[in-house]
Amino acid sequence: MPALPSSPAPLDEPSELVVRTLRIDEPVDLLAHIPPGLSGAWLRHGQGLVAVGTAWSVRTAGPHRFSAASAAFQHLAARSRIDDEVRTRASGLIALGSFSYADASARPSTLMVPRAVLGVEEGEAFLTVVGSGTEPEVPASWRDLFPSTPRAADRPDLDVDPEHTPEQYRALVREAVTAIQGGQAQKVVLSELTTVRSTTPIDVAPLVAGLAREYPSTWVYHLEDVVGASPEMLAQTEDGRVFSRVLAGTRPVAEGGELSEQDRRSFRGDAKERSEHAFAVDSVVDRLVDVAFDVSVSPEPGVLRLPGLEHLASDVSAGLLRGVTSLDVAARLHPSAAVSGTPREEADEIIARLEPRDRGGYASPVGWMDANGDGQWAIALRMAHLVDEHTVTLQAGGGLVAASDPVSEHAEVLAKNRPMLRALRG
């Protein structure tokens, strides 16, 4: 794929957008109305938004991909006409975005305004429709644009093909740990790529619905070629505040099980896990200094329980400096030590040597932003890249420190792939 310009390149530049958000005066089960051919989704605890069509989009690349996309969208927002009778989070003009991990990535980063959005926020349902230079057409019923979620195909056979054998991946982990023990870095996040081929076509709508039902406390996302269920909020801004949830330190558990209280206490006190977690928290706090003030962190990490995994989790919050958008914060925090390492430059050098492939949209910001700059950006984890009708590539990894064990780290990667594999099987 040829390199894309780092300056914004809108695909269809309208003179203005005309945006209307209408209240829906009936309960809406959002997960039951994820239509075939959806263009985007952002879901958590049955709330969020589902999108169809594209009214505007911009693609960027290079080290300025975040600021170029943000500037293009803010320019668009300034000349758009917005009629929002609901005025809740994610109503009015919003753009969904998926950015690439590396400055040199051949995969374009995208920020996209949908033609229509079905949303639910705090139990209130709404429909947003968007026209390019003219009043948008409002359907007789929101169901005309958002029919029922299609049923998943019968359980397909899946061919699961990791890039490395278990022994090969463990050898890479040992090599990274040796580099850390030799003082080249303090923490490195290594990942593994797995190609999955399905005997039946992969339908994104029931895949998204399945992830949202099975993993309701994660942020389930889809845009362009990425789909997944992330447990980690990189940057959420609202009312002048910014929030970030940091996950680092992981224990796999049996499917349907959880750690015993004794094992959980041991997990919370484990020096290796606490060290890995501290690097991730510090990287977020240090980078917030330029965009926020009055930063506070959870006194002690808690344990976030998810199906098949438990994580050490800390919440970071701060006041947001005037004029800073959610995407500005996400750009500042990416990549955090939770997905790269510490120090960042040294860790990236080790990753480039041991993982010499383009991460694409893996471990990078995915989410949405409104016309005021507020929004939510998760880290694209527990994810797949959609390759073709029958093929996806999964990517998952873990943080390595001097005390990391290659066998445990490989088990962690397998556990992190489980949500997508389970969703693909239907």
Coordinates of C-alpha atoms in Angstrom, one line a residue:
M1 CA 0.0 0.0 0.0
P2 CA 1.5 3.4 -0.9
A3 CA 2.2 5.9 1.8
L4 CA -0.5 8.5 2.4
P5 CA 0.0 12.2 2.9
S6 CA 0.2 13.4 6.5
S7 CA -2.1 16.4 5.6
P8 CA -5.8 15.8 5.7
A9 CA -7.4 14.4 2.6
P10 CA -11.2 14.5 2.9
L11 CA -12.8 11.9 0.6
D12 CA -15.9 13.9 -0.2
E13 CA -15.7 17.6 0.9
P14 CA -19.1 19.1 1.3
S15 CA -19.7 22.8 1.5
E16 CA -21.4 22.1 4.9
L17 CA -23.1 19.4 6.8
V18 CA -26.7 19.7 8.0
V19 CA -27.2 17.6 11.1
R20 CA -30.5 16.8 12.8
T21 CA -30.9 14.8 16.0
L22 CA -34.4 13.6 16.9
R23 CA -35.6 12.1 20.1
I24 CA -37.1 8.6 19.9
D25 CA -40.1 8.3 22.2
E26 CA -39.9 4.6 22.8
P27 CA -37.3 2.2 24.4
V28 CA -34.7 1.0 21.9
D29 CA -32.7 -2.2 22.3
L30 CA -29.6 -1.0 20.5
L31 CA -28.0 -4.5 20.2
A32 CA -31.1 -5.7 18.4
H33 CA -30.8 -3.1 15.7
I34 CA -27.2 -3.4 14.4
P35 CA -28.0 -3.5 10.7
P36 CA -26.2 -5.3 7.9
G37 CA -23.7 -3.0 6.2
L38 CA -23.2 -0.9 9.3
S39 CA -20.4 1.6 8.9
G40 CA -19.4 2.0 12.6
A41 CA -20.3 1.1 16.2
W42 CA -19.4 2.1 19.7
L43 CA -21.2 0.2 22.5
R44 CA -21.0 -0.4 26.2
H45 CA -23.6 -1.8 28.7
G46 CA -26.2 -1.7 25.9
Q47 CA -25.7 2.0 25.2
G48 CA -23.7 4.0 22.7
L49 CA -24.2 4.3 19.0
V50 CA -24.6 2.4 15.7
A51 CA -23.8 4.1 12.4
V52 CA -24.7 3.6 8.7
G53 CA -23.3 5.3 5.7
T54 CA -20.6 8.0 5.4
A55 CA -21.4 11.7 5.0
W56 CA -17.7 12.9 5.3
S57 CA -14.4 11.3 6.1
V58 CA -10.7 12.2 6.2
R59 CA -7.7 9.9 5.9
T60 CA -4.3 10.9 7.3
A61 CA -1.0 9.3 7.9
G62 CA 2.4 10.1 9.4
P63 CA 3.4 11.7 12.7
H64 CA 0.8 14.4 12.4
R65 CA -2.1 12.1 11.6
F66 CA -4.0 13.0 14.8
S67 CA -3.7 16.7 14.5
A68 CA -4.5 16.7 10.8
A69 CA -7.7 14.7 11.3
S70 CA -8.7 16.8 14.3
A71 CA -8.2 20.1 12.4
A72 CA -10.1 18.8 9.4
F73 CA -13.1 17.8 11.5
Q74 CA -13.1 21.0 13.6
H75 CA -13.1 23.0 10.3
L76 CA -16.0 20.9 9.1
A77 CA -17.9 21.4 12.5
A78 CA -17.4 25.2 12.4
R79 CA -19.4 25.4 9.1
S80 CA -22.0 22.8 9.8
R81 CA -25.6 23.4 10.8
I82 CA -26.6 21.3 13.8
D83 CA -30.2 21.0 15.1
D84 CA -30.0 18.7 18.2
E85 CA -33.1 18.4 20.3
V86 CA -31.6 15.8 22.6
R87 CA -28.3 17.3 23.6
T88 CA -26.8 14.2 25.2
R89 CA -23.5 12.5 24.8
A90 CA -22.9 11.4 21.2
S91 CA -25.9 13.3 19.8
G92 CA -25.5 16.0 17.2
L93 CA -22.5 16.0 15.0
I94 CA -20.0 13.2 15.8
A95 CA -17.1 11.6 14.0
L96 CA -15.9 8.0 14.5
G97 CA -12.2 7.4 14.3
S98 CA -9.6 4.6 14.0
F99 CA -6.0 5.5 14.0
S100 CA -2.9 3.5 13.2
Y101 CA -0.3 2.6 15.8
A102 CA 2.9 3.8 14.1
D103 CA 3.9 7.0 12.4
A104 CA 5.2 5.0 9.5
S105 CA 2.2 2.7 9.1
A106 CA 1.0 2.0 5.6
R107 CA -2.6 1.7 7.0
P108 CA -4.5 5.0 6.8
S109 CA -6.0 6.6 9.9
T110 CA -9.7 7.6 9.4
L111 CA -12.1 10.0 11.0
M112 CA -15.6 9.6 9.6
V113 CA -19.0 11.3 10.0
P114 CA -21.9 8.8 9.4
R115 CA -25.0 9.4 7.3
A116 CA -27.2 8.2 10.2
V117 CA -26.6 7.3 13.9
L118 CA -28.9 5.4 16.2
G119 CA -27.9 6.1 19.8
V120 CA -28.9 5.4 23.3
E121 CA -27.5 7.3 26.3
E122 CA -28.7 6.9 29.9
G123 CA -31.8 5.2 28.6
E124 CA -32.7 8.0 26.1
A125 CA -32.8 7.0 22.4
F126 CA -32.1 9.3 19.5
L127 CA -31.7 9.3 15.7
T128 CA -29.2 11.6 14.0
V129 CA -29.3 12.1 10.2
V130 CA -26.8 14.1 8.2
G131 CA -27.1 15.8 4.8
S132 CA -24.3 17.2 2.7
G133 CA -25.3 20.8 2.0
T134 CA -29.0 20.1 2.1
E135 CA -31.6 19.1 4.7
P136 CA -31.2 15.4 5.5
E137 CA -34.1 13.1 4.7
V138 CA -35.8 11.9 7.9
P139 CA -37.2 8.4 7.5
A140 CA -40.8 7.6 8.5
S141 CA -39.4 5.3 11.1
W142 CA -35.9 4.9 12.6
R143 CA -36.3 1.2 11.8
D144 CA -36.1 1.9 8.1
L145 CA -32.4 2.7 8.6
F146 CA -31.8 0.4 11.5
P147 CA -33.6 -2.9 11.0
S148 CA -33.1 -6.0 13.2
T149 CA -29.6 -7.4 13.7
P150 CA -29.2 -10.3 11.4
R151 CA -28.7 -13.8 12.9
A152 CA -25.2 -15.2 12.9
A153 CA -24.5 -18.1 10.6
D154 CA -24.4 -21.5 12.0
R155 CA -21.2 -22.2 13.9
P156 CA -18.4 -22.1 11.2
D157 CA -15.3 -24.1 11.2
L158 CA -12.3 -21.8 11.9
D159 CA -8.7 -22.4 10.8
V160 CA -6.6 -20.7 13.5
D161 CA -3.0 -20.0 12.4
P162 CA -0.7 -18.2 14.8
E163 CA 2.4 -16.5 13.2
H164 CA 4.6 -18.4 15.6
T165 CA 4.6 -21.8 17.3
P166 CA 4.4 -21.6 21.1
E167 CA 8.1 -22.4 21.3
Q168 CA 8.9 -19.6 18.8
Y169 CA 6.8 -17.0 20.6
R170 CA 8.3 -18.0 24.0
A171 CA 11.8 -17.6 22.4
L172 CA 10.9 -14.0 21.4
V173 CA 9.7 -13.3 24.9
R174 CA 13.0 -14.6 26.3
E175 CA 14.9 -12.4 23.9
A176 CA 12.9 -9.3 25.0
V177 CA 13.3 -10.2 28.7
T178 CA 17.1 -10.6 28.1
A179 CA 17.2 -7.1 26.6
I180 CA 15.3 -5.7 29.6
Q181 CA 17.6 -7.5 32.1
G182 CA 20.5 -6.0 30.1
G183 CA 19.2 -2.5 30.7
Q184 CA 18.0 -1.7 27.2
A185 CA 14.5 -1.0 28.6
Q186 CA 12.4 -1.4 31.7
K187 CA 9.2 -2.8 30.0
V188 CA 8.4 -4.0 26.5
V189 CA 5.0 -5.0 25.1
L190 CA 5.3 -7.8 22.6
S191 CA 2.3 -9.0 20.5
E192 CA 1.4 -12.0 18.4
L193 CA -0.5 -12.1 15.1
T194 CA -3.0 -14.9 14.4
T195 CA -4.8 -15.4 11.1
V196 CA -8.3 -16.9 11.3
R197 CA -10.1 -18.2 8.3
S198 CA -13.8 -19.0 8.4
T199 CA -15.7 -21.6 6.3
T200 CA -18.6 -19.2 6.2
P201 CA -18.6 -15.4 5.4
I202 CA -17.9 -13.2 8.4
D203 CA -20.9 -10.9 9.1
V204 CA -19.8 -7.9 11.1
A205 CA -23.2 -7.0 12.5
P206 CA -23.9 -10.2 14.5
L207 CA -20.2 -10.2 15.4
V208 CA -20.5 -6.8 17.0
A209 CA -23.7 -7.7 18.7
G210 CA -22.2 -10.9 20.1
L211 CA -19.2 -9.1 21.5
A212 CA -21.4 -6.5 23.1
R213 CA -23.6 -9.1 24.8
E214 CA -20.7 -11.3 26.0
Y215 CA -18.5 -8.5 27.2
P216 CA -20.9 -5.7 28.2
S217 CA -18.3 -3.8 30.4
T218 CA -15.9 -3.4 27.5
W219 CA -16.1 -0.7 24.8
V220 CA -17.1 -2.6 21.7
Y221 CA -16.0 -0.8 18.5
H222 CA -16.1 -1.2 14.8
L223 CA -14.9 1.2 12.0
E224 CA -13.4 0.4 8.7
D225 CA -11.2 -2.7 9.1
V226 CA -11.1 -3.0 13.0
V227 CA -13.6 -4.7 15.3
G228 CA -13.1 -5.6 18.9
A229 CA -14.0 -5.2 22.6
S230 CA -11.5 -3.1 24.5
P231 CA -11.4 -3.0 28.3
E232 CA -9.1 0.1 28.3
M233 CA -10.2 3.7 28.0
L234 CA -7.3 5.8 26.8
A235 CA -9.1 9.2 26.9
Q236 CA -12.6 10.3 27.8
T237 CA -13.4 14.0 28.0
E238 CA -16.6 15.7 29.2
D239 CA -17.4 19.0 31.0
G240 CA -13.8 20.1 31.1
R241 CA -12.5 16.8 32.7
V242 CA -10.4 14.0 31.3
F243 CA -10.6 10.3 32.4
S244 CA -8.3 7.4 31.5
R245 CA -8.4 3.8 32.7
V246 CA -5.1 2.1 32.8
L247 CA -4.8 -1.7 32.6
A248 CA -1.5 -3.5 33.0
G249 CA -0.8 -6.7 34.8
T250 CA -3.0 -9.7 33.8
R251 CA -3.9 -13.1 35.1
P252 CA -5.7 -15.6 32.8
V253 CA -8.5 -17.6 34.4
A254 CA -10.6 -20.5 33.3
E255 CA -13.5 -19.6 31.0
G256 CA -16.5 -18.9 33.2
G257 CA -14.3 -18.8 36.3
E258 CA -12.4 -16.2 38.4
L259 CA -9.5 -16.0 40.8
S260 CA -10.0 -17.1 44.3
E261 CA -9.8 -14.3 46.9
Q262 CA -6.4 -15.7 48.0
D263 CA -5.1 -15.7 44.4
R264 CA -6.5 -12.2 43.8
R265 CA -4.7 -10.9 46.9
S266 CA -1.5 -12.5 45.6
F267 CA -2.1 -11.0 42.2
R268 CA -2.6 -7.5 43.6
G269 CA 0.6 -7.8 45.6
D270 CA 2.8 -9.5 43.0
A271 CA 5.9 -7.4 42.5
K272 CA 6.2 -8.2 38.8
E273 CA 2.6 -7.3 38.1
R274 CA 2.8 -4.1 40.2
S275 CA 5.9 -3.1 38.4
E276 CA 4.4 -3.5 35.0
H277 CA 1.3 -1.6 36.1
A278 CA 3.3 1.3 37.6
F279 CA 5.1 1.9 34.3
A280 CA 1.8 2.2 32.5
V281 CA 0.2 4.5 35.1
D282 CA 3.3 6.7 35.1
S283 CA 3.4 7.0 31.3
V284 CA -0.2 8.4 31.3
V285 CA 0.4 10.8 34.2
D286 CA 3.6 12.1 32.8
R287 CA 2.1 12.8 29.4
L288 CA -1.0 14.5 30.7
V289 CA 1.0 17.4 32.1
D290 CA 0.9 19.3 28.8
V291 CA -2.9 19.0 28.3
A292 CA -4.3 18.8 31.8
F293 CA -4.0 19.9 35.4
D294 CA -4.8 18.6 38.9
V295 CA -4.1 15.0 37.9
S296 CA -5.3 12.4 40.4
V297 CA -4.7 8.6 40.4
S298 CA -6.4 5.7 42.2
P299 CA -4.5 5.2 45.5
E300 CA -4.1 1.5 44.8
P301 CA -4.8 -0.5 41.6
G302 CA -8.1 -2.5 41.7
V303 CA -8.8 -5.7 39.9
L304 CA -11.0 -5.6 36.8
R305 CA -12.7 -8.9 36.2
L306 CA -13.5 -9.9 32.6
P307 CA -14.4 -13.3 31.2
G308 CA -11.2 -15.3 31.0
L309 CA -9.0 -12.6 32.4
E310 CA -8.4 -10.3 35.4
H311 CA -6.4 -7.1 35.2
L312 CA -4.9 -4.6 37.6
A313 CA -6.7 -1.3 36.9
S314 CA -6.1 2.3 37.9
D315 CA -8.2 5.3 37.1
V316 CA -6.6 8.6 36.2
S317 CA -8.6 11.9 36.1
A318 CA -7.6 15.6 35.6
G319 CA -8.9 19.0 34.6
L320 CA -8.6 19.6 30.8
L321 CA -6.8 22.7 29.6
R322 CA -9.0 25.1 27.5
G323 CA -9.1 24.3 23.8
V324 CA -7.8 20.7 24.2
T325 CA -10.0 18.0 22.5
S326 CA -10.4 14.4 23.4
L327 CA -8.4 13.5 20.3
D328 CA -5.6 15.8 21.4
V329 CA -5.4 13.9 24.6
A330 CA -5.5 10.5 22.9
A331 CA -2.7 11.6 20.6
R332 CA -0.7 12.8 23.6
L333 CA -1.1 9.5 25.5
H334 CA -0.5 7.2 22.5
P335 CA 1.3 4.8 22.7
S336 CA 1.2 4.4 26.5
A337 CA 3.5 2.0 28.3
A338 CA 0.5 -0.4 28.5
V339 CA 1.0 -1.1 24.7
S340 CA 4.5 0.0 24.0
G341 CA 6.9 0.0 27.0
T342 CA 9.2 2.1 29.1
P343 CA 11.1 4.2 28.0
R344 CA 9.0 4.5 24.9
E345 CA 11.8 5.0 22.3
E346 CA 14.0 2.1 23.7
A347 CA 11.0 -0.2 23.9
D348 CA 9.9 0.6 20.4
E349 CA 13.3 -0.3 19.1
I350 CA 13.1 -3.7 20.7
I351 CA 9.5 -4.2 19.4
A352 CA 10.6 -3.2 15.9
R353 CA 13.4 -5.9 16.0
L354 CA 11.2 -8.7 17.4
E355 CA 7.9 -7.7 15.8
P356 CA 8.9 -6.4 12.4
R357 CA 5.3 -6.1 11.0
D358 CA 2.9 -3.1 10.8
R359 CA 0.6 -3.2 13.8
G360 CA -2.0 -1.3 11.7
G361 CA -4.9 -0.4 13.9
Y362 CA -3.9 -2.7 16.8
A363 CA -3.3 -1.1 20.2
S364 CA -4.1 2.4 18.8
P365 CA -6.9 4.9 19.6
V366 CA -10.4 4.0 18.4
G367 CA -13.5 5.9 19.3
W368 CA -15.5 9.1 18.6
M369 CA -15.5 12.9 19.0
D370 CA -18.3 15.5 18.9
A371 CA -18.4 19.0 17.4
N372 CA -17.1 20.5 20.8
G373 CA -14.1 18.1 20.9
D374 CA -15.5 15.9 23.7
G375 CA -15.5 12.2 23.1
Q376 CA -14.2 8.7 24.1
W377 CA -11.1 7.0 22.8
A378 CA -10.3 3.4 23.8
I379 CA -7.2 1.4 22.9
A380 CA -8.0 -1.1 20.2
L381 CA -7.4 -4.3 22.1
R382 CA -9.2 -7.7 22.0
M383 CA -9.4 -7.0 18.3
A384 CA -9.4 -8.2 14.8
H385 CA -8.5 -6.7 11.4
L386 CA -11.0 -7.6 8.8
V387 CA -9.0 -8.9 5.8
D388 CA -11.6 -10.3 3.5
E389 CA -15.0 -12.0 3.6
H390 CA -13.6 -15.1 5.2
T391 CA -10.4 -13.9 6.9
V392 CA -9.5 -11.8 9.9
T393 CA -6.2 -11.3 11.8
L394 CA -6.2 -11.2 15.6
Q395 CA -3.5 -9.5 17.5
A396 CA -2.8 -9.6 21.2
G397 CA 0.1 -9.2 23.5
G398 CA 1.4 -8.6 27.0
G399 CA 3.8 -6.4 28.9
L400 CA 7.2 -7.9 29.7
V401 CA 9.5 -6.9 32.6
A402 CA 12.6 -8.4 33.9
A403 CA 10.7 -11.1 35.9
S404 CA 8.4 -12.2 33.1
D405 CA 7.9 -15.9 32.4
P406 CA 7.7 -16.9 28.7
V407 CA 5.1 -19.7 29.4
S408 CA 2.8 -17.4 31.4
E409 CA 3.2 -14.7 28.7
H410 CA 2.2 -17.0 25.9
A411 CA -0.9 -18.2 28.0
E412 CA -1.9 -14.5 28.4
V413 CA -1.8 -14.0 24.6
L414 CA -4.0 -17.1 24.1
A415 CA -6.5 -15.8 26.7
K416 CA -6.7 -12.4 25.1
N417 CA -7.6 -13.9 21.8
R418 CA -10.4 -15.9 23.3
P419 CA -13.1 -13.1 23.1
M420 CA -12.7 -12.7 19.4
L421 CA -12.5 -16.4 18.7
R422 CA -15.6 -17.0 20.7
A423 CA -17.5 -14.2 18.9
L424 CA -16.4 -15.5 15.5
R425 CA -17.7 -19.0 16.3
G426 CA -21.1 -17.4 17.1

